[in-house]
Tab-separated table of C-alpha atoms and ligand atoms in Angstrom:
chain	number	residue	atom	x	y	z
T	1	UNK	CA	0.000	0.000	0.000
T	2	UNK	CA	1.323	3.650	-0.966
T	3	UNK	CA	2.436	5.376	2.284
T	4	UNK	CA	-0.172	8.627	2.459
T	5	UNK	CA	1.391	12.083	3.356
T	6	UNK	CA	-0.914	15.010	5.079
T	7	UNK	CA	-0.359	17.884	3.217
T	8	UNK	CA	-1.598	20.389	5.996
T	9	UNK	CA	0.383	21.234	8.980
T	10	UNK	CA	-1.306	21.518	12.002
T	11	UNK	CA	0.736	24.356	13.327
T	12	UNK	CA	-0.103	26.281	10.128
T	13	UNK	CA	-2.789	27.701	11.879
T	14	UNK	CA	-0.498	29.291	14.509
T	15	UNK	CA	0.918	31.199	11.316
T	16	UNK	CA	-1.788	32.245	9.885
T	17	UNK	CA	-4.645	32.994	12.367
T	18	UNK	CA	-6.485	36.037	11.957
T	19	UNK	CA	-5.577	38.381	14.927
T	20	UNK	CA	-1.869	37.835	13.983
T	21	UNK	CA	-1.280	41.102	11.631
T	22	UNK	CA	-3.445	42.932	14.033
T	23	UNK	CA	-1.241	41.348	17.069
T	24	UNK	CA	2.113	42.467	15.136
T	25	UNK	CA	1.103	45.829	14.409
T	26	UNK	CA	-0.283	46.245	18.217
T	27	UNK	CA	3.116	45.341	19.583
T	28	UNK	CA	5.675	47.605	16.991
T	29	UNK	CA	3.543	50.103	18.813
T	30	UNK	CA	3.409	48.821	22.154
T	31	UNK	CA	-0.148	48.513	22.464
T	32	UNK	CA	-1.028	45.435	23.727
T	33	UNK	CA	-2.534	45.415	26.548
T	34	UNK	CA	-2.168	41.889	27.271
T	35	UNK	CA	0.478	39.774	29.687
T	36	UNK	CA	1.878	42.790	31.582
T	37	UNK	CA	4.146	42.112	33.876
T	38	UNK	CA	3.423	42.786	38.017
T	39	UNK	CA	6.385	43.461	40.124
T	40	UNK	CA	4.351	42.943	43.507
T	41	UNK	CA	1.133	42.004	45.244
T	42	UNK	CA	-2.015	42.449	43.857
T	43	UNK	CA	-3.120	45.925	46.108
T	44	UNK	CA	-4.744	49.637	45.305
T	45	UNK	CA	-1.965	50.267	43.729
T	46	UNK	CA	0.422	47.789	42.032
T	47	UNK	CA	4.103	47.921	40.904
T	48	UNK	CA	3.859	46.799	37.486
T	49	UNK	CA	6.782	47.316	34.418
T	50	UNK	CA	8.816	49.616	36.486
T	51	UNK	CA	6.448	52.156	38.214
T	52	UNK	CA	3.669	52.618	40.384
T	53	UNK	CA	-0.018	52.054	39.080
T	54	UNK	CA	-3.657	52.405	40.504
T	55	UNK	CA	-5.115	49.349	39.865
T	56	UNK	CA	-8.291	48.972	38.365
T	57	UNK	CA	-8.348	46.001	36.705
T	58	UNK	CA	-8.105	43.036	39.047
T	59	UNK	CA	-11.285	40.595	40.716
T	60	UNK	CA	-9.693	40.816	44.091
T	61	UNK	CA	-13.164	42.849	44.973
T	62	UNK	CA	-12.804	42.701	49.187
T	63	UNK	CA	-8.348	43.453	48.751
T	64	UNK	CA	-7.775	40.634	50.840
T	65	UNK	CA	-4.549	39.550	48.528
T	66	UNK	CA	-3.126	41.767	51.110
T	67	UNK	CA	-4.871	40.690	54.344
T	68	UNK	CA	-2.852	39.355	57.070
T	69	UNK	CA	-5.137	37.061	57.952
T	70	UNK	CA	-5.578	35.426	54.749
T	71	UNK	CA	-1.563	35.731	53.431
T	72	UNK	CA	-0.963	33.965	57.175
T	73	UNK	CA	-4.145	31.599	56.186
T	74	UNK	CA	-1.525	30.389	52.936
T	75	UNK	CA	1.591	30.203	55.432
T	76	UNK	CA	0.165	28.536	57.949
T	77	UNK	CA	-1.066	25.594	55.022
T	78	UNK	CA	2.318	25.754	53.161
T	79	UNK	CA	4.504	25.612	56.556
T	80	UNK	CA	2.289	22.439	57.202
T	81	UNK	CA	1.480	20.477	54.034
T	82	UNK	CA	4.422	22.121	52.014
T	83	UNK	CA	4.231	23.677	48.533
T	84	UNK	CA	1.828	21.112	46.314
T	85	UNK	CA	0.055	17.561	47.168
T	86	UNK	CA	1.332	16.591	43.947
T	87	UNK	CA	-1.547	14.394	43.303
T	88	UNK	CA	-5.953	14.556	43.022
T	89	UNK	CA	-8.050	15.504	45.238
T	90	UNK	CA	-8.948	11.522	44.675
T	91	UNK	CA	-5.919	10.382	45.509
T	92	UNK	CA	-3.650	11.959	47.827
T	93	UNK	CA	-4.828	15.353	47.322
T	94	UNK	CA	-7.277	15.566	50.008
T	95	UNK	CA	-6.136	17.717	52.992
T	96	UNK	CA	-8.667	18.377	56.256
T	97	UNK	CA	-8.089	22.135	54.972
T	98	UNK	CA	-10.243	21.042	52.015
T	99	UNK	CA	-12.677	19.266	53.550
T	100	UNK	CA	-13.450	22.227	55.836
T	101	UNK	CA	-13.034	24.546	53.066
T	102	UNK	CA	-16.253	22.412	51.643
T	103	UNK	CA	-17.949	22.400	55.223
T	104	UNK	CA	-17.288	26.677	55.000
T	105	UNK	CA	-19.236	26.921	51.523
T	106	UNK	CA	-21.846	24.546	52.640
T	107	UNK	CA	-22.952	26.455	55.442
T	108	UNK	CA	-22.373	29.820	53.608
T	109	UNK	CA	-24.555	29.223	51.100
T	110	UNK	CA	-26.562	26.756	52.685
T	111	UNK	CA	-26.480	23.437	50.591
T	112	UNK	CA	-26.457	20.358	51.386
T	113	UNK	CA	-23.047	19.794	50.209
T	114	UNK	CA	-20.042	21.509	48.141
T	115	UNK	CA	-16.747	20.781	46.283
T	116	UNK	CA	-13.437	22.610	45.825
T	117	UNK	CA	-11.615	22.090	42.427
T	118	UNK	CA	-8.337	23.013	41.119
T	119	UNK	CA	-9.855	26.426	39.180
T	120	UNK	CA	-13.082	27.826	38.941
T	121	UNK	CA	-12.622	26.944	35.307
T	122	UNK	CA	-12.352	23.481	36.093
T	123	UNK	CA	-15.499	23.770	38.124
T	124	UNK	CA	-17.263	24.940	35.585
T	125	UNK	CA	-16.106	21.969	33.379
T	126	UNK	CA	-15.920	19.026	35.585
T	127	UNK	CA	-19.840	20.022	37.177
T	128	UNK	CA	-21.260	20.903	33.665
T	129	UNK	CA	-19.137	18.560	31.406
T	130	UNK	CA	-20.480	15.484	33.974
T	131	UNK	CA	-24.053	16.405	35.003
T	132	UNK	CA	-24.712	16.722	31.178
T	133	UNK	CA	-24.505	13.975	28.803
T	134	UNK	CA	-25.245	13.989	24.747
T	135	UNK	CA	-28.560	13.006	24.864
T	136	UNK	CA	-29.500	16.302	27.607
T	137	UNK	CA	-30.230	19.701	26.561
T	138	UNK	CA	-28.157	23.007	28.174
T	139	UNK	CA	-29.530	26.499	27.662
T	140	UNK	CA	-26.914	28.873	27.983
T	141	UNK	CA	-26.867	32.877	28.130
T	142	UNK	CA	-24.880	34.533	25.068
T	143	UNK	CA	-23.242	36.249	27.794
T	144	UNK	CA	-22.058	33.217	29.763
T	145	UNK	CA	-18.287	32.865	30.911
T	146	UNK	CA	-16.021	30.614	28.278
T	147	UNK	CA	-15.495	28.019	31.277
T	148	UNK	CA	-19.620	27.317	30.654
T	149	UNK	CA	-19.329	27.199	27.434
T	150	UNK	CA	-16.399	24.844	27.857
T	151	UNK	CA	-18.050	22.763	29.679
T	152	UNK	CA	-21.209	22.258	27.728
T	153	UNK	CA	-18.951	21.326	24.328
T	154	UNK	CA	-17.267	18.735	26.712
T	155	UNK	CA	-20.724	17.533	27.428
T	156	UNK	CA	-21.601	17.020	24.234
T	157	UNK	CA	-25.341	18.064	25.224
T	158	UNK	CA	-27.296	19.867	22.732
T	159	UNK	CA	-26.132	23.683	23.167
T	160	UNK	CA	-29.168	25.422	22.364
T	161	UNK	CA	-27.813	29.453	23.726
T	162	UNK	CA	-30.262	32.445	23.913
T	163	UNK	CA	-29.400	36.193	23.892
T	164	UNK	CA	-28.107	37.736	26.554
T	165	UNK	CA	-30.830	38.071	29.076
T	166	UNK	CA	-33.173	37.952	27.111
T	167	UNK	CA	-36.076	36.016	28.892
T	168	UNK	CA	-38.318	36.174	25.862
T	169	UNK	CA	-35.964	33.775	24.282
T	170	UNK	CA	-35.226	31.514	27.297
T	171	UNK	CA	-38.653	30.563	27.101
T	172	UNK	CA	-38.303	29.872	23.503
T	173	UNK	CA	-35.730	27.948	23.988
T	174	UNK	CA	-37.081	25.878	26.822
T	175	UNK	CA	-40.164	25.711	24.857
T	176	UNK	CA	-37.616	23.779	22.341
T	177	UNK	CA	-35.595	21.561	24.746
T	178	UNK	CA	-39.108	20.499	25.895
T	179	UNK	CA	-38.825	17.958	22.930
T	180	UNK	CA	-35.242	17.538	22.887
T	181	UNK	CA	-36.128	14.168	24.832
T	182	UNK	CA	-33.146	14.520	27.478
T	183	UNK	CA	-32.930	16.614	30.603
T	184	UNK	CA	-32.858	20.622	30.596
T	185	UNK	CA	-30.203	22.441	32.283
T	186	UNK	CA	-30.484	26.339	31.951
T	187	UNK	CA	-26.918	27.590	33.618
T	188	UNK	CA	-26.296	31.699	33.410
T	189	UNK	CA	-23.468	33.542	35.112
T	190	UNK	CA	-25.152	35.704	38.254
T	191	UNK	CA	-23.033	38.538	37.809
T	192	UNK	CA	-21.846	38.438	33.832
T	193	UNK	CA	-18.097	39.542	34.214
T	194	UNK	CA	-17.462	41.704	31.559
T	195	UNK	CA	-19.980	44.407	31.492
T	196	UNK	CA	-20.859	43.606	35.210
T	197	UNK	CA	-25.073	43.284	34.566
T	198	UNK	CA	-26.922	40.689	36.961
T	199	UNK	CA	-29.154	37.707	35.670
T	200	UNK	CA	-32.578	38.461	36.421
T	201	UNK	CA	-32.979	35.360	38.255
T	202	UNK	CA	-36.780	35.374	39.665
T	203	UNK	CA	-37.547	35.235	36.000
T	204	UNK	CA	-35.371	32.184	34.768
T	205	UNK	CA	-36.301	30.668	38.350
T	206	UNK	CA	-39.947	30.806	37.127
T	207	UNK	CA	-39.130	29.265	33.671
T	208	UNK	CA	-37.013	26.864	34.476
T	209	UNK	CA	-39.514	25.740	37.155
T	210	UNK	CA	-42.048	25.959	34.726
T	211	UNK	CA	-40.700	23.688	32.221
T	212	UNK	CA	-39.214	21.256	34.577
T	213	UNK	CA	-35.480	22.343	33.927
T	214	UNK	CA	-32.881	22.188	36.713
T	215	UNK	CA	-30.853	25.911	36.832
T	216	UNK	CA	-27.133	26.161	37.866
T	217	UNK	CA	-25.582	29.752	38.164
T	218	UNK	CA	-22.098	30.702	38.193
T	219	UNK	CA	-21.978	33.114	41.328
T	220	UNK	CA	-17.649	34.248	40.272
T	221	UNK	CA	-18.094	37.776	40.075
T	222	UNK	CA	-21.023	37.978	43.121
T	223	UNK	CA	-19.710	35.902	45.566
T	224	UNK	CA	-18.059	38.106	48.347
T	225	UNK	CA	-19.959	41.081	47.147
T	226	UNK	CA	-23.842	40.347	46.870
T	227	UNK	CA	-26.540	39.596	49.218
T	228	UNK	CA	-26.605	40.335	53.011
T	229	UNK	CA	-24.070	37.474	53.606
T	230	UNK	CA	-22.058	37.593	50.730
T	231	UNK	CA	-23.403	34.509	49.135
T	232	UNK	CA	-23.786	36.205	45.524
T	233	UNK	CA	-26.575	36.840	43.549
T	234	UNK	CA	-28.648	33.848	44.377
T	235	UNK	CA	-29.243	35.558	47.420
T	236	UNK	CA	-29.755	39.177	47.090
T	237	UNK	CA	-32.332	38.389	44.734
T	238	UNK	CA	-34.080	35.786	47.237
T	239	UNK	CA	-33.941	32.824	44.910
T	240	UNK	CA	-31.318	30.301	47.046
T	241	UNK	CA	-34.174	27.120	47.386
T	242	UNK	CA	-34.781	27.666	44.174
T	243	UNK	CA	-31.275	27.587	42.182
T	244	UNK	CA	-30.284	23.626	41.838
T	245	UNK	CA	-26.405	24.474	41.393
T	246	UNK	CA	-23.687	26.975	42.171
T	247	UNK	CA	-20.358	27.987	41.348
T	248	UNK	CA	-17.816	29.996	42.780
T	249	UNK	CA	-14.413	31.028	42.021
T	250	UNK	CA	-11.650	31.490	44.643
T	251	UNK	CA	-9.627	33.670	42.189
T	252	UNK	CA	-12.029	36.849	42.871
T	253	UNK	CA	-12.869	37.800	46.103
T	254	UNK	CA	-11.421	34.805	48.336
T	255	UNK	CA	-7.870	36.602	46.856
T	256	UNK	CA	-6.878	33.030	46.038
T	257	UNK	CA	-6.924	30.061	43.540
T	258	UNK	CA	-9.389	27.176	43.067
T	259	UNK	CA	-13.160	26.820	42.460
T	260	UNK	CA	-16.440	25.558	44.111
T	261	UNK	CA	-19.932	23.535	43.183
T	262	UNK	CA	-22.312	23.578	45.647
T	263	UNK	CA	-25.962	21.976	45.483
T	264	UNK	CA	-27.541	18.688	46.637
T	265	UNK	CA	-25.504	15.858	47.863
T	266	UNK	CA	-26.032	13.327	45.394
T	267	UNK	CA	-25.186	15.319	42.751
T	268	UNK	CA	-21.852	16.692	44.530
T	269	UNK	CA	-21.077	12.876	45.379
T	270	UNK	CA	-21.987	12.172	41.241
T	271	UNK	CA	-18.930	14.825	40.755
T	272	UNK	CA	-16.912	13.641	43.142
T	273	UNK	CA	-16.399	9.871	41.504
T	274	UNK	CA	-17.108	10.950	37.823
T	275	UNK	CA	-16.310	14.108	37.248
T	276	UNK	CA	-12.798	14.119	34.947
T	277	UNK	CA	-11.720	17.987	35.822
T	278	UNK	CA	-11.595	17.054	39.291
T	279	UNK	CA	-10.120	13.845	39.421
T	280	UNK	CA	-8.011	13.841	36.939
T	281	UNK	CA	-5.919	17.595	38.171
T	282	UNK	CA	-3.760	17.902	40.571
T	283	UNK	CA	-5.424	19.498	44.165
T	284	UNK	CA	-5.550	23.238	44.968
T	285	UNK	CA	-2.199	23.824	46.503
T	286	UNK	CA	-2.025	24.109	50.263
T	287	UNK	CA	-1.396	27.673	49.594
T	288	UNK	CA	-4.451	28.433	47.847
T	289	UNK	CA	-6.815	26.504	50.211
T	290	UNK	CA	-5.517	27.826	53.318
T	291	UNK	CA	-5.670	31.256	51.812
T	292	UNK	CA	-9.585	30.763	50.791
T	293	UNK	CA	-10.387	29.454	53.717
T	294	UNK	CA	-9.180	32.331	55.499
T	295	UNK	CA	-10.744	34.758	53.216
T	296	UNK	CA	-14.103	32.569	53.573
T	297	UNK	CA	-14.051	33.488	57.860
T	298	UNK	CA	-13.567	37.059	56.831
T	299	UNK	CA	-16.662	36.885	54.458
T	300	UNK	CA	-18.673	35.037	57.057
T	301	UNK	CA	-17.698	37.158	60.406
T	302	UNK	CA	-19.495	40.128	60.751
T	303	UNK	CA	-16.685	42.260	58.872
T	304	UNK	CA	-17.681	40.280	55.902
T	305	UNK	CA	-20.743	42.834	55.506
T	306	UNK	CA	-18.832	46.047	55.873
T	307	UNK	CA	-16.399	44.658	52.998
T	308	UNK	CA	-19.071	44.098	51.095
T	309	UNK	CA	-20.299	47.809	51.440
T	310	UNK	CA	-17.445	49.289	50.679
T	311	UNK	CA	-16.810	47.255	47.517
T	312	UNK	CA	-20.318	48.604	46.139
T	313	UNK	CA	-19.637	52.216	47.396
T	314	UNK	CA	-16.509	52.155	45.589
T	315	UNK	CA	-17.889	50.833	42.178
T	316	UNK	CA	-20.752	53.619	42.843
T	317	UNK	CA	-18.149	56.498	43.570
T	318	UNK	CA	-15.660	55.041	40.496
T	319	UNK	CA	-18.897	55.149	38.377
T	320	UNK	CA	-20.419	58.570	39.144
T	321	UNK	CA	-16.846	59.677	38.794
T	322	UNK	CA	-16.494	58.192	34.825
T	323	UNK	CA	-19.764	59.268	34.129
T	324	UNK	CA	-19.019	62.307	35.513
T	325	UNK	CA	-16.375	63.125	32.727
T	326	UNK	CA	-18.607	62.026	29.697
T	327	UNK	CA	-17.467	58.501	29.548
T	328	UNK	CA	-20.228	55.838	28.261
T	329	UNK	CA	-20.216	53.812	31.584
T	330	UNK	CA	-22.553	50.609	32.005
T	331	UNK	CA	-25.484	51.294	33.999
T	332	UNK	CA	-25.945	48.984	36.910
T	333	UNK	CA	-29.023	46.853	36.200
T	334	UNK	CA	-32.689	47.515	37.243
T	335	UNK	CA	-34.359	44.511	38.399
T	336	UNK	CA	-37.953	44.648	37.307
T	337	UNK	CA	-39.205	45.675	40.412
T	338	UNK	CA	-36.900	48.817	39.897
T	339	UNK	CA	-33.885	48.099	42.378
T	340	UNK	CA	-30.380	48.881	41.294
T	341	UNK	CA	-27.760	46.546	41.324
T	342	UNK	CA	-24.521	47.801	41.583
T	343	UNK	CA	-21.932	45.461	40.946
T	344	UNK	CA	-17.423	46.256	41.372
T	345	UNK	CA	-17.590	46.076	37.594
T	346	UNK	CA	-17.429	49.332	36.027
T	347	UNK	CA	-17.164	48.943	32.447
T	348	UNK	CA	-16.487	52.111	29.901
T	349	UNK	CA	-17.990	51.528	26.607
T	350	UNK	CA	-15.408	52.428	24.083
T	351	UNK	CA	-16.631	50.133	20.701
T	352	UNK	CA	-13.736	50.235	18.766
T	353	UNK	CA	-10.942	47.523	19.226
T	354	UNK	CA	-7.908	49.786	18.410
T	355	UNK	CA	-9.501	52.905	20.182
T	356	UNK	CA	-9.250	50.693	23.197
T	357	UNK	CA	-6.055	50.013	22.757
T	358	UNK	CA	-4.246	53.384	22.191
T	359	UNK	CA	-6.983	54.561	25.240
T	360	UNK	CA	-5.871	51.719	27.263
T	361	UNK	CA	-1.889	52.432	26.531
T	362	UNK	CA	-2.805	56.205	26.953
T	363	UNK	CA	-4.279	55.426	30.600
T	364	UNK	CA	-1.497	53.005	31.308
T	365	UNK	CA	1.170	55.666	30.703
T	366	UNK	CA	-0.312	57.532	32.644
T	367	UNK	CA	-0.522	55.390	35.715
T	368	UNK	CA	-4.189	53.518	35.653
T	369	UNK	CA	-4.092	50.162	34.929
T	370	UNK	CA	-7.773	48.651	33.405
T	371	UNK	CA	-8.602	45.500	31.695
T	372	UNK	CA	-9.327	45.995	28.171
T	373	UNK	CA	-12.315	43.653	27.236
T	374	UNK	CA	-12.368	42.884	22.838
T	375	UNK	CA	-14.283	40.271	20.660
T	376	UNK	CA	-15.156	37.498	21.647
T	377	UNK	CA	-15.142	38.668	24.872
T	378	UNK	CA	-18.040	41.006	24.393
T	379	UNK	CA	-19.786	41.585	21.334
T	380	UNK	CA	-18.305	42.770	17.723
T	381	UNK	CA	-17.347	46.659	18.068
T	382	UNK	CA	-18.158	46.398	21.802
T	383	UNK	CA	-14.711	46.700	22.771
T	384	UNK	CA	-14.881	47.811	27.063
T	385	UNK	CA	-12.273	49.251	29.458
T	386	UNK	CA	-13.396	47.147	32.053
T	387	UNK	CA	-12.268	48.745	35.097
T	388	UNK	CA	-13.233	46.847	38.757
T	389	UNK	CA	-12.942	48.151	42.471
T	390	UNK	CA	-11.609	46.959	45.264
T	391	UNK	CA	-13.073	47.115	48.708
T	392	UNK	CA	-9.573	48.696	49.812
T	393	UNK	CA	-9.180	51.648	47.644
T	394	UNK	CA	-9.830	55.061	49.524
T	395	UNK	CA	-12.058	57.858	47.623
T	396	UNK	CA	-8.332	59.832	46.806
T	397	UNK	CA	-6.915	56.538	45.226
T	398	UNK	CA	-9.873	56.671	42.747
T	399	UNK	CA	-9.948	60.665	42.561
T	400	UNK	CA	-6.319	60.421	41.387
T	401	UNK	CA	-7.725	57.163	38.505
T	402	UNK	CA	-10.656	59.796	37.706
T	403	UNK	CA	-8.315	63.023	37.518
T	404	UNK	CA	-6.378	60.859	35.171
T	405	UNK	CA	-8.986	59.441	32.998
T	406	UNK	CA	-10.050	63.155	32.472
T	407	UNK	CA	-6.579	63.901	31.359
T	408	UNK	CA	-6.199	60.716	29.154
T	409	UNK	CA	-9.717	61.636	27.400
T	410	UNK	CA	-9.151	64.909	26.714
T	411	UNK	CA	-5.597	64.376	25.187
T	412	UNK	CA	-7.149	61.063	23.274
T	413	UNK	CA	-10.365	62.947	21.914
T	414	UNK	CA	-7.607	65.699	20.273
T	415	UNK	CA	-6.071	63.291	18.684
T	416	UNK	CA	-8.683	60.175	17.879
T	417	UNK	CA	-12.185	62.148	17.732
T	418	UNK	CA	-14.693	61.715	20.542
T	419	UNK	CA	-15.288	58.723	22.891
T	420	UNK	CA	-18.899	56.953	22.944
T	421	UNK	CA	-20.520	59.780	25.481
T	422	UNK	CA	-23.001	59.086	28.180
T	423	UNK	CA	-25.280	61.514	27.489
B	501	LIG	C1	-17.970	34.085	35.430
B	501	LIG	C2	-16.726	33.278	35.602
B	501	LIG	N1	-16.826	31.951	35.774
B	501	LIG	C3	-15.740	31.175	35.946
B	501	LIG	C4	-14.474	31.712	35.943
B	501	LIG	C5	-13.291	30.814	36.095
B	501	LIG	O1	-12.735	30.955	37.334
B	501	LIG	P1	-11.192	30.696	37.633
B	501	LIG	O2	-10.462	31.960	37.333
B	501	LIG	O3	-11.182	30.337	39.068
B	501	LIG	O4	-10.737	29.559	36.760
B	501	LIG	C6	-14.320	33.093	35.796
B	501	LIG	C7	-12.979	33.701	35.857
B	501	LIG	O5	-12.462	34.278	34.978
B	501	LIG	C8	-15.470	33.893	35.595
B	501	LIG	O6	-15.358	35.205	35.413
């Protein structure tokens, strides 16, 4: 038989993608905002490529990264179980720190039973990518975090997404699923991370109840922050009993590394003997447990509250102050009974991907850092400066950030025409 060749390289790709002229020309000029390099802890205000910067672009939302409580919480695990367990959680990855790490988050948010992972990625993957099988349906929110979406493909369930928050077409697409023949899982992010907006959960607790689907929501960005108690969004908006699964991230405001599911206790022991993402990883590092766990007693002591308060007053200040100057910020959503929900995310609409850039570079000069938030991250020509709060920074920090945006806008509407305005 005649030996067959390929004739396509599967590295080609890594040659020839489409970003890669755009990537070129954004470095010649030094405008990628991407991979910066931090020179210290993750606080106010960060050393980062050689000078000082007010940072507004991190998820460590209550500034514990810097607690002594929590940074002793990671000492006091690494001095005793050393740097790594080198092994799974099913294995010999199992330390009493992470079974009372699971005890914290059941109590917290008050279900019968919870599991730590590796990442909140993996979370996302191992719960979704198990509970789910090919012949189930998952209806997703446009808007949902790529770990979801990750973990529905690995699922192979039939993806069937809907517009973000849009509850019209939820119901449409439950209405669908209905004779799918499988199960129904509807999963949506509580707090969506990029522009900050909430789920309007009463609704998609009504639907889903309606049409007999279970609901799992991804509490990353409201965990810490939300509710009287911290316990995300599932809370403040008074749905708990009602939401079949949650998920948490450590890497926000538990100022650490690792993830969380949460929900009844068959379905946490399901994960814990099938689910691939958790077995089949290494454990959380001592480090990063003892470090969560820490930052989980600050959340649940009665400090937890005030951090939460002055998280939201911060996004509120950071927001009136952006606004202030002209920039297009994201309103905080209005619930339908006509609450406000202010979130740390406080996103400036800027639309164009290489305005962005030369406003981010322009900003980062001039001693703000912000996340810069492009396709596919948010919609085509819906490129965001995402900026984010931290419960930590004091009202002059973010004067100085909003005396500098005014600077940085003024010079950068000279030179590139206006910005989106809020008016
Ligand atoms: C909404 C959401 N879900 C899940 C994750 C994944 O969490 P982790 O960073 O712990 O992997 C993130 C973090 O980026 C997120 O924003």
């Amino acid at each position: 038989m005649a030996q067959m060749r390929t004739s396509v390289d599967v590295f080609a790709k890594t040659r020839e993608h489409e970003r890669l002229e755009q990537l070129r020309a954004a470095r010649e000029l030094d405008l990628v905002p991407y991979f910066r390099v931090l020179e210290g802890p993750t606080l106010p205000e960060v050393e980062m490529e050689g000078r000082g910067r007010i940072m507004l672009g991190s998820n460590n939302y209550l500034g514990l990264t810097g607690d002594d409580r929590v940074r002793q919480g990671a000492l006091d695990a690494l001095n005793r179980y050393g740097t790594g367990l080198t092994g799974s959680r099913f294995l010999n990855g199992t330390t009493d720190l992470h079974l009372e790490l699971e005890r914290e988050f059941t109590e917290w948010l008050g279900t019968e039973a919870a599991l730590a992972f590796t990442t909140g990625h993996q979370a996302n993957l191992g719960a979704l990518g198990t509970i789910l099988g090919p012949s189930d349906t998952v209806i997703a929110d446009s808007g949902d975090h790529a770990s979801i979406l990750d973990g529905c493909i690995l699922s192979r369930a039939k993806l069937r997404a809907f517009k973000h928050n849009r509850i019209d077409l939820l119901e449409k697409r439950l209405e669908a699923a209905a004779s799918d023949g499988g199960g129904v899982l509807v999963v949506v992010d509580g707090v969506f991370s990029m522009e900050g907006d909430v789920a309007p959960l009463p609704e998609i607790v009504e639907l889903a109840s309606r049409f007999g689907a279970r609901l799992m929501v991804d509490e990353a960005h409201a965990l810490g922050v939300l509710g009287a108690r911290g316990a995300g969004t599932c809370e403040l908006l008074g749905v708990e009993d009602q939401v079949d699964l949650r998920m948490a991230t450590f890497s926000k405001s538990l100022a650490s590394c690792g993830g969380v599911i949460a929900g009844p206790a068959d379905v946490i022991e399901f994960l814990r003997i099938q689910s691939r993402p958790f077995m089949f990883t290494a454990s959380g590092v001592p480090a990063a447990i003892g470090a969560a766990l820490a930052a989980v007693q600050i959340c649940r002591s009665a400090e937890g509250p005030e951090l939460f308060g002055r998280v939201l007053g911060n996004a509120r200040y950071l927001h009136s102050g952006l606004a202030g100057l002209g920039l297009r910020v994201v309103e905080p959503t209005r619930l339908a009974d006509g609450t406000e929900v202010v979130t740390p995310v406080v996103p400036v609409v800027v639309g164009d991907d290489w305005k962005a850039a030369l406003l981010w570079k322009a900003l980062y000069d001039a001693g703000v850092y912000v996340n810069v938030a492009l396709h596919p991250a948010v919609p085509p020509g819906g490129a965001l400066l995402r900026t984010s709060v931290m419960a930590t920074h004091d009202h002059a920090t973010l004067d100085r950030a909003i005396e500098i945006f005014a600077r940085v806008k003024q010079g950068f509407e000279a030179e590139h025409g206006p910005l989106p305005s809020g008016a």
